[in-house]
Tab-separated table of C-alpha atoms in Angstrom:
chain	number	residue	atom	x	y	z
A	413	UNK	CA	21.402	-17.228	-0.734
A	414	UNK	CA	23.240	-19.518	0.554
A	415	UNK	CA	21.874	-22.553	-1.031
A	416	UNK	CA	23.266	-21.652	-4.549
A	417	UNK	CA	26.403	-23.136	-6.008
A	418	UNK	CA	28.660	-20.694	-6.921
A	419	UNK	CA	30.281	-23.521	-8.789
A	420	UNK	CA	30.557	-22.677	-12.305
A	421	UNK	CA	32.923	-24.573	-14.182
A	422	UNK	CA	30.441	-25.724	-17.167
A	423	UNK	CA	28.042	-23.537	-19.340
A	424	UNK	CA	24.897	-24.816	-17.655
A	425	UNK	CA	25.921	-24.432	-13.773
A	426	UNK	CA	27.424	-20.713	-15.259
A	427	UNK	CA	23.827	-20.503	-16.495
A	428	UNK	CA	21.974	-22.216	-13.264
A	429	UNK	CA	23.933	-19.818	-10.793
A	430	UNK	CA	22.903	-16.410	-12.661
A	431	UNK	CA	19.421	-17.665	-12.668
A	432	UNK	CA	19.460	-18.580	-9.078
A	433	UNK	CA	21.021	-15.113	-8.000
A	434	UNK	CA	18.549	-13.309	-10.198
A	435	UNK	CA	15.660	-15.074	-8.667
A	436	UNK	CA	17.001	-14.226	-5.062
A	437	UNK	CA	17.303	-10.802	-6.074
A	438	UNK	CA	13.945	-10.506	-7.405
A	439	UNK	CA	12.618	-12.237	-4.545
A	440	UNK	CA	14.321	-10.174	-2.580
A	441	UNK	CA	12.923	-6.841	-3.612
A	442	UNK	CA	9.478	-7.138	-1.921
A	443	UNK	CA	10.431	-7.874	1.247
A	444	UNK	CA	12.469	-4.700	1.289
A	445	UNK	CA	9.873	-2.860	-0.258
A	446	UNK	CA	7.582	-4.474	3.317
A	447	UNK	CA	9.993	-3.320	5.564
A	448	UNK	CA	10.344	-0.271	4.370
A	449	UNK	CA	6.065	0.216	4.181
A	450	UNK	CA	6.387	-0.923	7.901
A	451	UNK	CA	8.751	1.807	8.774
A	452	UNK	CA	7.417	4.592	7.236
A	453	UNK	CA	3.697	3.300	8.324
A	454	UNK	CA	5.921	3.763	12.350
A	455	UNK	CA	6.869	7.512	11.038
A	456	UNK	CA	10.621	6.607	10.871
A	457	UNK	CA	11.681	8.710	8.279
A	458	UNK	CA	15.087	9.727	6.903
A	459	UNK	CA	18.361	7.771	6.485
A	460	UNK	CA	16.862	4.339	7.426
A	461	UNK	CA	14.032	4.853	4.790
A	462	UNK	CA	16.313	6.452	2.036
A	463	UNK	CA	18.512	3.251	2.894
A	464	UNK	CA	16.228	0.763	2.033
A	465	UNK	CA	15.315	2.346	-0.864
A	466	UNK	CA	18.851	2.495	-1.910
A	467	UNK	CA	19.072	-1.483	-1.438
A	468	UNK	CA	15.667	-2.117	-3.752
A	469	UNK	CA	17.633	0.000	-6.630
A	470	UNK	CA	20.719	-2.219	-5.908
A	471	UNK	CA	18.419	-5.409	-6.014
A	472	UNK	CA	17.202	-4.755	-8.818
A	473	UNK	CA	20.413	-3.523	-10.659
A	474	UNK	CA	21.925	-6.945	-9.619
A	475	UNK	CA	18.569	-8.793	-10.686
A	476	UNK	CA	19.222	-7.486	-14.448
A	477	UNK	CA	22.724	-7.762	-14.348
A	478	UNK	CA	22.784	-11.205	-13.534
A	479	UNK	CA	19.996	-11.790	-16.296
A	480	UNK	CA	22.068	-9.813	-18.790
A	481	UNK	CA	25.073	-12.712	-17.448
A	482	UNK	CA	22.505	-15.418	-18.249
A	483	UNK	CA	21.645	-13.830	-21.293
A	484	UNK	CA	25.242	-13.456	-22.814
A	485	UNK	CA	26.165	-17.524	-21.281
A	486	UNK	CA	23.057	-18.553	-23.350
A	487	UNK	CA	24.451	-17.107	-26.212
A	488	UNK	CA	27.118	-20.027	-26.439
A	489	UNK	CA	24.663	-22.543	-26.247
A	490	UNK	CA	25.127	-22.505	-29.795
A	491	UNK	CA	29.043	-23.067	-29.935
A	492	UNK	CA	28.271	-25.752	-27.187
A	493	UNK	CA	25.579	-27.561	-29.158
A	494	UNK	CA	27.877	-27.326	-32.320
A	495	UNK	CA	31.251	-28.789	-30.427
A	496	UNK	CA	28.660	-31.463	-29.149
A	497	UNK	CA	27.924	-32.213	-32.412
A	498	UNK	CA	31.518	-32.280	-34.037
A	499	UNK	CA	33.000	-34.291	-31.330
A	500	UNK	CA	36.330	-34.612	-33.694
A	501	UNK	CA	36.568	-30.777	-34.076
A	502	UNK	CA	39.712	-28.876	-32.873
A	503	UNK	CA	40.438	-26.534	-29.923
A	504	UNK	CA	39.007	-22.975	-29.979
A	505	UNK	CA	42.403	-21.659	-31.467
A	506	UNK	CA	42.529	-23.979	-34.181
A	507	UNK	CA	38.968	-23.671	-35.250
A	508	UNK	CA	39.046	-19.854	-34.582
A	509	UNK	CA	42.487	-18.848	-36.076
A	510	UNK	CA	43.574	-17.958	-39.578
């Protein structure tokens, strides 16, 4: 993972970096899943089974939760595109207050 920018100072590298993280995570699932087939195909059983289980839930948990991130930032593409189209518009408490 430690190829991905955690740099996210702009929609689209906010955007980029969930994606990335989600894709590790997914990518990550099956090898746990493997090492844990290996294991229990040696009859280790127990704690260092249940633990690897335990880390597939958490990968995937993280996989959707950084797609639910991705989700919400892509949500703003909207406000983005609009600002990027109204170049003269005010700042976000001007345009948004009463």
């Amino acid at each position: 993972m430690s190829d991905i920018s955690a740099e996210s100072n702009s929609l689209p590298r906010a955007m980029q970096f969930c994606q990335a993280m989600a894709k590790q995570a997914d990518e990550a699932i099956p090898n746990v899943e493997r090492a844990k087939a290996d294991l229990t195909a040696s009859e280790v059983t127990g704690r260092p089974i249940d633990g690897l289980a335990v880390a597939m839930e958490i990968l995937a948990d993280l996989r959707e939760s950084f797609q639910a991130a991705d989700a919400a930032l892509s949500e703003q593409l909207t406000a983005r595109e609009a600002l990027q189209a109204n170049q003269e518009a005010g700042s976000k408490d001007f345009l948004t207050g009463e």
